[in-house]
Coordinates of C-alpha atoms in Angstrom, one line a residue:
M1 CA 15.6 -36.7 9.3
T2 CA 16.8 -33.9 11.5
A3 CA 20.5 -33.7 12.1
T4 CA 20.3 -32.5 15.8
L5 CA 18.7 -35.0 18.0
A6 CA 18.3 -35.6 21.7
A7 CA 18.6 -39.0 23.2
S8 CA 15.3 -40.8 23.1
D9 CA 13.4 -42.1 26.2
I10 CA 12.5 -45.2 24.1
S11 CA 15.7 -46.2 22.4
L12 CA 16.7 -49.6 21.3
E13 CA 16.2 -52.6 23.6
L14 CA 19.0 -55.0 24.4
V15 CA 18.0 -58.6 24.0
K16 CA 19.2 -61.0 26.6
T17 CA 20.5 -64.1 25.0
N18 CA 21.4 -67.4 26.6
P19 CA 20.1 -66.6 30.1
E20 CA 20.6 -70.3 31.1
N21 CA 24.4 -70.0 30.3
F22 CA 24.2 -73.0 28.0
D23 CA 27.6 -74.2 26.6
Y24 CA 27.0 -73.7 22.9
V25 CA 30.7 -74.4 21.9
T26 CA 30.8 -77.8 23.5
A27 CA 27.3 -78.6 22.3
Y28 CA 28.2 -77.9 18.6
E29 CA 31.5 -79.7 18.9
E30 CA 29.8 -82.8 20.3
G31 CA 26.6 -82.5 18.2
I32 CA 27.9 -81.8 14.7
G33 CA 31.7 -82.2 15.0
P34 CA 34.7 -80.0 16.1
E35 CA 35.6 -79.4 12.4
F36 CA 32.6 -77.1 12.1
L37 CA 34.1 -74.7 14.7
A38 CA 37.7 -75.1 13.6
E39 CA 37.5 -72.3 11.0
L40 CA 35.8 -70.0 13.5
R41 CA 38.6 -70.4 15.9
E42 CA 41.1 -69.6 13.2
L43 CA 39.4 -66.2 12.6
L44 CA 39.4 -65.2 16.3
P45 CA 42.9 -63.6 16.5
K46 CA 41.8 -61.0 13.9
L47 CA 38.8 -60.0 16.1
K48 CA 40.6 -59.2 19.2
N49 CA 38.7 -56.6 21.3
V50 CA 36.1 -56.1 18.6
K51 CA 32.5 -55.2 19.6
M52 CA 29.7 -56.0 17.2
A53 CA 26.0 -55.1 17.3
H54 CA 23.1 -56.7 15.5
V55 CA 19.8 -54.7 15.2
N56 CA 16.5 -56.0 13.9
A57 CA 12.8 -55.4 14.5
T58 CA 11.7 -58.1 16.9
A59 CA 13.1 -60.8 19.2
Y60 CA 10.4 -63.4 18.3
G61 CA 8.8 -64.5 15.1
G62 CA 10.6 -65.0 11.8
G63 CA 13.9 -66.5 10.9
V64 CA 16.2 -63.5 11.7
A65 CA 15.2 -63.5 15.4
E66 CA 15.2 -67.2 15.6
L67 CA 18.8 -67.4 14.4
L68 CA 20.2 -64.5 16.4
H69 CA 19.0 -66.2 19.6
R70 CA 21.6 -68.9 18.8
Q71 CA 24.3 -67.0 16.9
I72 CA 24.9 -64.3 19.4
P73 CA 25.8 -66.6 22.4
L74 CA 27.9 -68.8 20.1
M75 CA 29.9 -65.8 18.9
N76 CA 30.3 -64.6 22.5
Q77 CA 31.5 -67.9 23.9
L78 CA 33.9 -68.4 21.1
G79 CA 35.1 -64.8 21.3
K80 CA 35.6 -64.6 25.0
E81 CA 39.3 -65.5 24.9
V82 CA 40.1 -62.6 22.6
G83 CA 37.5 -60.0 23.7
F84 CA 35.2 -60.4 20.7
Q85 CA 31.7 -59.4 21.9
S86 CA 28.4 -59.4 20.1
D87 CA 25.2 -57.7 21.3
W88 CA 21.7 -57.7 19.9
Y89 CA 19.2 -54.9 19.9
I90 CA 15.6 -54.6 18.8
L91 CA 13.4 -51.6 18.0
K92 CA 11.1 -50.2 20.5
V93 CA 7.9 -49.1 18.8
S94 CA 5.5 -46.6 20.3
N95 CA 3.0 -46.7 17.5
T96 CA 2.1 -50.2 16.2
A97 CA 1.0 -48.7 12.9
F98 CA 4.8 -48.8 12.2
Y99 CA 4.4 -52.5 11.7
D100 CA 1.7 -51.9 9.0
V101 CA 4.1 -49.6 7.2
T102 CA 7.0 -52.1 7.4
K103 CA 4.8 -55.0 6.3
K104 CA 3.8 -52.8 3.3
M105 CA 7.5 -52.2 2.7
H106 CA 8.2 -56.0 2.8
N107 CA 5.4 -56.7 0.3
T108 CA 6.3 -54.0 -2.1
L109 CA 10.0 -54.7 -1.9
Q110 CA 9.1 -58.2 -3.0
G111 CA 7.3 -56.8 -6.0
A112 CA 3.8 -55.9 -4.9
P113 CA 2.3 -52.7 -6.4
G114 CA 1.9 -49.5 -4.3
E115 CA 3.9 -46.7 -2.7
L116 CA 4.5 -45.2 0.7
S117 CA 2.4 -42.1 1.6
A118 CA 4.0 -39.1 3.1
E119 CA 2.4 -40.0 6.4
E120 CA 3.9 -43.6 6.3
K121 CA 7.3 -42.2 5.5
D122 CA 7.0 -39.8 8.4
L123 CA 6.0 -42.6 10.8
Y124 CA 9.0 -44.7 9.7
K125 CA 11.4 -41.8 10.2
K126 CA 9.8 -40.9 13.6
T127 CA 10.3 -44.5 14.8
Q128 CA 14.0 -44.4 13.7
I129 CA 14.4 -41.1 15.7
E130 CA 12.7 -42.6 18.8
N131 CA 15.3 -45.5 18.7
F132 CA 18.2 -43.1 18.4
S133 CA 20.4 -42.8 21.5
E134 CA 23.5 -40.7 21.4
G135 CA 26.5 -42.9 21.6
L136 CA 24.7 -46.3 22.0
L137 CA 25.7 -47.8 18.6
N138 CA 28.8 -45.6 18.4
D139 CA 30.3 -47.9 21.1
Y140 CA 30.6 -50.7 18.5
D141 CA 33.3 -51.4 15.9
V142 CA 30.8 -53.1 13.6
V143 CA 27.0 -52.7 13.4
L144 CA 24.9 -55.1 11.4
I145 CA 21.3 -53.8 10.6
H146 CA 18.8 -56.5 9.5
D147 CA 16.1 -55.7 7.0
P148 CA 14.2 -52.4 6.3
Q149 CA 12.6 -51.8 9.7
P150 CA 15.8 -50.3 11.3
A151 CA 17.6 -49.3 8.1
G152 CA 17.1 -45.6 8.7
L153 CA 19.2 -45.5 11.8
I154 CA 22.3 -45.1 9.7
E155 CA 21.3 -41.5 8.9
L156 CA 21.1 -40.5 12.6
Y157 CA 24.6 -41.8 13.3
S158 CA 26.2 -40.8 10.0
K159 CA 28.1 -37.7 11.1
D160 CA 30.1 -39.0 14.1
R161 CA 29.8 -42.8 14.1
K162 CA 33.1 -44.6 14.7
G163 CA 32.3 -48.1 13.6
K164 CA 31.6 -49.7 10.2
W165 CA 28.0 -50.4 9.4
A166 CA 26.5 -53.1 7.2
W167 CA 22.9 -53.6 6.1
R168 CA 21.5 -57.0 5.5
C169 CA 18.4 -57.6 3.3
H170 CA 16.7 -61.0 3.9
I171 CA 14.0 -60.2 1.3
D172 CA 13.5 -61.5 -2.3
T173 CA 14.0 -58.2 -4.2
T174 CA 14.4 -59.8 -7.6
T175 CA 11.5 -57.7 -9.0
T176 CA 11.3 -55.0 -6.4
N177 CA 9.0 -52.1 -6.4
A178 CA 11.1 -49.1 -7.6
N179 CA 9.1 -46.5 -5.5
V180 CA 9.6 -48.2 -2.2
W181 CA 13.2 -49.3 -3.0
G182 CA 14.0 -45.7 -3.7
F183 CA 13.0 -44.8 -0.2
I184 CA 14.8 -47.7 1.6
G185 CA 17.7 -47.7 -0.8
A186 CA 18.6 -44.1 0.0
F187 CA 19.3 -45.3 3.6
A188 CA 20.9 -48.6 2.5
K189 CA 23.5 -46.9 0.3
Q190 CA 24.9 -45.0 3.2
Y191 CA 26.3 -48.3 4.7
E192 CA 29.8 -49.5 4.3
A193 CA 28.5 -52.8 3.0
A194 CA 25.2 -54.4 1.9
I195 CA 24.5 -58.1 2.4
W196 CA 22.1 -60.1 0.3
T197 CA 21.0 -63.7 0.2
R198 CA 21.8 -64.2 -3.5
E199 CA 23.3 -62.2 -6.3
Q200 CA 20.0 -61.9 -8.2
F201 CA 18.5 -59.9 -5.3
V202 CA 21.1 -57.1 -5.4
Q203 CA 19.7 -53.7 -6.4
D204 CA 21.8 -50.8 -7.7
K205 CA 25.0 -52.7 -7.1
A206 CA 27.3 -49.9 -8.4
D207 CA 25.9 -47.5 -5.7
F208 CA 27.1 -49.6 -2.8
K209 CA 30.6 -49.4 -1.4
E210 CA 30.7 -53.2 -1.0
V211 CA 28.3 -56.1 -1.6
K212 CA 28.4 -59.4 0.1
I213 CA 26.4 -62.6 -0.5
I214 CA 25.6 -64.6 2.6
P215 CA 22.9 -67.3 2.7
P216 CA 21.1 -67.8 6.0
S217 CA 21.4 -71.0 8.0
I218 CA 19.7 -73.3 10.4
D219 CA 20.7 -74.4 13.9
P220 CA 20.9 -78.3 14.0
L221 CA 20.8 -78.3 17.8
S222 CA 17.8 -76.1 18.3
P223 CA 14.5 -77.6 19.6
K224 CA 13.2 -77.2 16.1
N225 CA 15.9 -79.3 14.6
Y226 CA 17.4 -81.7 17.1
D227 CA 16.7 -85.4 16.9
L228 CA 13.3 -86.7 18.1
S229 CA 12.3 -90.3 18.7
E230 CA 9.5 -91.9 16.7
T231 CA 7.6 -92.0 20.0
Q232 CA 7.9 -88.3 20.4
V233 CA 6.8 -87.7 16.8
D234 CA 3.8 -90.0 17.3
E235 CA 2.8 -88.2 20.4
V236 CA 2.7 -84.8 18.6
F237 CA 0.7 -86.2 15.7
H238 CA -1.7 -87.9 18.1
R239 CA -2.2 -84.7 20.1
Y240 CA -3.5 -82.9 17.0
G241 CA -5.6 -85.7 15.7
I242 CA -3.4 -86.6 12.7
D243 CA -3.2 -90.2 11.7
R244 CA 0.4 -91.3 10.9
S245 CA -0.8 -94.5 9.2
R246 CA -2.2 -92.4 6.4
P247 CA -0.2 -90.1 4.1
V248 CA 0.5 -86.5 5.3
L249 CA 1.3 -83.5 3.1
C250 CA 2.8 -80.6 5.2
Q251 CA 3.8 -77.0 4.7
I252 CA 5.4 -75.0 7.6
S253 CA 5.3 -71.2 7.0
R254 CA 3.8 -67.9 8.0
F255 CA 0.3 -67.1 6.9
D256 CA 1.4 -64.8 4.2
P257 CA 0.3 -64.3 0.6
W258 CA 3.8 -65.0 -0.7
K259 CA 3.6 -68.5 0.9
Q260 CA 0.4 -69.3 -1.0
P261 CA -1.5 -71.0 1.8
V262 CA -4.8 -71.1 -0.1
E263 CA -3.1 -72.6 -3.2
V264 CA -1.6 -75.3 -1.0
V265 CA -5.1 -76.2 0.3
K266 CA -6.4 -76.3 -3.3
I267 CA -3.6 -78.6 -4.4
Y268 CA -4.3 -80.9 -1.4
Q269 CA -8.0 -81.0 -2.3
E270 CA -7.1 -82.0 -5.9
M271 CA -4.5 -84.6 -4.8
K272 CA -7.0 -86.1 -2.4
K273 CA -9.0 -87.3 -5.4
E274 CA -6.0 -89.5 -6.3
F275 CA -5.0 -90.3 -2.7
P276 CA -8.2 -90.5 -0.7
E277 CA -6.4 -91.1 2.6
L278 CA -4.3 -87.9 2.2
Q279 CA -4.1 -85.4 5.1
L280 CA -2.8 -81.8 5.2
I281 CA -0.9 -80.0 7.9
Y282 CA -0.4 -76.2 7.5
A283 CA 1.4 -74.8 10.5
G284 CA 3.1 -71.5 11.2
S285 CA 3.7 -68.7 13.7
M286 CA 2.1 -65.3 14.1
A287 CA 5.0 -62.8 14.2
T288 CA 4.8 -59.6 16.2
D289 CA 5.8 -57.5 13.2
D290 CA 3.3 -59.1 10.8
P291 CA -0.2 -57.5 11.2
E292 CA -1.6 -59.3 8.1
G293 CA -1.0 -62.8 9.5
M294 CA -4.5 -63.2 11.0
F295 CA -6.2 -62.1 7.8
Y296 CA -4.4 -64.8 5.7
W297 CA -5.0 -67.4 8.5
E298 CA -8.7 -66.8 8.2
Q299 CA -8.5 -67.1 4.4
T300 CA -6.7 -70.5 4.8
L301 CA -9.4 -71.7 7.2
R302 CA -12.2 -70.7 4.8
A303 CA -10.4 -72.5 1.9
A304 CA -10.2 -75.7 3.9
G305 CA -13.9 -75.5 5.0
L306 CA -15.0 -78.4 7.2
D307 CA -12.5 -81.0 5.9
K308 CA -11.5 -83.0 9.0
D309 CA -8.3 -84.2 7.3
V310 CA -6.9 -80.6 7.2
T311 CA -5.1 -79.4 10.3
I312 CA -4.3 -75.7 10.3
L313 CA -2.3 -74.5 13.3
N314 CA -0.3 -71.6 14.7
N315 CA 1.5 -70.8 17.9
F316 CA -1.7 -69.9 19.6
H317 CA -2.5 -73.6 19.5
G318 CA 0.6 -74.6 21.5
V319 CA 2.6 -75.2 18.3
G320 CA 6.2 -74.4 19.1
N321 CA 9.6 -75.6 18.0
I322 CA 9.1 -79.2 19.1
E323 CA 5.8 -79.5 17.3
I324 CA 7.2 -78.1 14.1
N325 CA 10.2 -80.5 14.4
A326 CA 7.8 -83.4 14.7
F327 CA 5.6 -82.4 11.8
Q328 CA 8.7 -82.0 9.5
R329 CA 9.9 -85.4 10.5
G330 CA 6.6 -87.3 10.4
A331 CA 5.1 -85.9 7.2
D332 CA 5.3 -88.0 4.1
V333 CA 5.7 -85.0 1.7
M334 CA 7.0 -81.6 2.7
I335 CA 6.1 -78.6 0.5
Q336 CA 7.1 -74.9 0.5
Y337 CA 5.1 -73.4 -2.4
S338 CA 6.3 -69.8 -2.1
S339 CA 5.9 -67.3 -4.9
K340 CA 8.6 -65.1 -3.4
E341 CA 11.2 -66.2 -0.9
G342 CA 14.4 -64.6 0.3
F343 CA 15.7 -68.0 1.5
G344 CA 13.2 -70.2 3.4
L345 CA 14.6 -71.6 6.6
T346 CA 11.9 -74.2 6.7
I347 CA 13.2 -75.8 3.6
S348 CA 16.7 -76.4 5.1
E349 CA 15.0 -77.5 8.3
A350 CA 13.1 -80.2 6.4
M351 CA 16.1 -81.2 4.4
W352 CA 18.2 -81.6 7.6
K353 CA 15.6 -84.2 8.7
E354 CA 16.1 -86.2 5.5
Q355 CA 13.0 -84.9 3.8
P356 CA 13.1 -84.1 0.1
I357 CA 11.0 -80.9 -0.2
I358 CA 8.9 -79.4 -3.0
G359 CA 9.8 -75.7 -3.2
G360 CA 8.7 -72.8 -5.4
R361 CA 11.3 -72.1 -8.1
V362 CA 11.9 -68.6 -6.7
G363 CA 14.5 -66.7 -4.7
G364 CA 16.8 -68.5 -2.3
I365 CA 14.9 -71.7 -2.6
Q366 CA 16.8 -72.3 -5.8
D367 CA 20.1 -72.3 -3.9
Q368 CA 18.9 -74.9 -1.4
I369 CA 17.2 -77.5 -3.6
V370 CA 18.9 -79.3 -6.4
D371 CA 16.0 -80.1 -8.6
K372 CA 15.1 -83.8 -8.8
D373 CA 18.2 -84.7 -6.7
C374 CA 17.3 -83.7 -3.1
G375 CA 13.9 -82.2 -3.8
Y376 CA 11.8 -80.5 -6.5
L377 CA 11.7 -77.0 -7.8
V378 CA 8.2 -76.1 -9.1
S379 CA 6.5 -73.2 -10.8
T380 CA 2.9 -74.3 -11.3
N381 CA 0.2 -76.2 -9.5
E382 CA 0.6 -79.1 -12.0
E383 CA 4.3 -79.4 -11.2
V384 CA 3.5 -79.5 -7.5
K385 CA 1.0 -82.3 -8.0
T386 CA 3.4 -84.3 -10.2
A387 CA 6.1 -84.0 -7.5
I388 CA 3.7 -85.0 -4.7
R389 CA 2.6 -88.0 -6.9
E390 CA 6.2 -89.1 -7.4
L391 CA 7.1 -88.9 -3.7
L392 CA 3.9 -90.6 -2.4
S393 CA 4.3 -93.4 -5.0
N394 CA 8.1 -94.1 -4.5
P395 CA 9.0 -94.4 -0.8
E396 CA 12.5 -95.7 -1.7
K397 CA 13.2 -92.7 -4.0
R398 CA 12.0 -90.4 -1.2
K399 CA 14.4 -92.0 1.2
E400 CA 17.3 -91.7 -1.2
M401 CA 16.6 -88.1 -2.0
G402 CA 16.2 -87.4 1.7
K403 CA 19.8 -88.5 2.5
K404 CA 21.1 -86.2 -0.3
A405 CA 19.0 -83.3 1.2
K406 CA 20.6 -83.6 4.6
K407 CA 24.1 -83.7 3.1
R408 CA 23.4 -80.5 1.2
V409 CA 22.4 -78.7 4.3
Q410 CA 25.3 -80.1 6.3
D411 CA 27.8 -78.8 3.7
N412 CA 26.2 -75.4 3.1
F413 CA 23.5 -74.1 5.5
L414 CA 24.4 -74.8 9.1
I415 CA 24.7 -72.0 11.7
T416 CA 28.5 -72.3 12.0
K417 CA 28.8 -71.4 8.4
E418 CA 26.8 -68.1 8.8
V419 CA 28.6 -67.2 12.0
G420 CA 31.9 -67.6 10.2
N421 CA 30.6 -65.3 7.4
Y422 CA 29.7 -62.6 10.0
M423 CA 33.1 -62.9 11.5
K424 CA 34.8 -62.6 8.1
L425 CA 32.5 -59.6 7.4
A426 CA 33.7 -57.8 10.5
I427 CA 37.4 -58.6 9.7
G428 CA 37.0 -57.2 6.2
L429 CA 35.2 -54.1 7.2
L430 CA 37.8 -53.3 9.8
G431 CA 40.6 -54.0 7.4
R432 CA 42.2 -56.7 9.5

């Protein structure tokens, strides 16, 4: 990318967080206990007058955006007394073909074959340049860039940037595509630190100045995770014509080949021969940066055919956080049969609701589920069916495993843990 740039008319867009001025600090102290914020308070003196920026592709759709909506205001409210400020920016995209390119990056970085054309690389670089604004990110002491979409911004600021920059990869890159990693990795290696979800994802470790491992988290107080009454759960199931008196198998995820929605439908169809009353819910959102979502949605519908016991939903059907919450609480068996997964927030969400979950033995799922203790790790359709059979046939075992599942999330994967890791990251990068 060219070294001499004028400030763009597009530039990054500042995301407004917490417009209702909700008191997150008090809510978390009362909702999950003051001990979960105690460590964060201890870190604050080392963050006096520090400004931190987060940059990602979109404000809605996907786990990164979902978490930043809660993490940013929590950090700002905690940091107010010492002048620790966090802002969040998203890319402005003039050509929506950029999302086709970055979705291709996502798939290939997770191991799909293919390579980026010269035109695709040019569009990627052009979008980075359009989002460059002289001095904007230079006002921050620490800049955290999320995923490949904005990774190239580092090169535009490299000569005169004042702050320390870190790049976070939320993708399962265990068996990454070397061609595409070569393109993105050239940007990533310019950062002061690289953050991965687990050690096995790290590429070219020796080429990075510093590598950090930080697992994602869930927000226990968000509408997707806070407590619902049985009456509320019943109402949601009734609204979508799902009979809670009969067993329900449920997967919550994007319509994406790595989530294997068609395989989930096939497994349901085979299990229905053993459990004739079985129903299936497959629900997920269509993200603004995922142009393939509609294609895989249609494939899932075709696989289900005219089976009235299959309910396939997305956010266009009014499915939002409350509905997802209810499905996760009301289902008899939760599944996340991913073939690749950076982490899988829906797994921790279900576990928080005392649901043992059946998860693909891949990526960050392996860090969440302790096999046969608080869920099941599976690699084949037969293993999935065995786990479904055990959970449907042993309600007491399901209940016992569910309690262990919630405890595991409480100890390892709540939002306060990840916020603390971001604060420690800033302290370390600034040498404080």
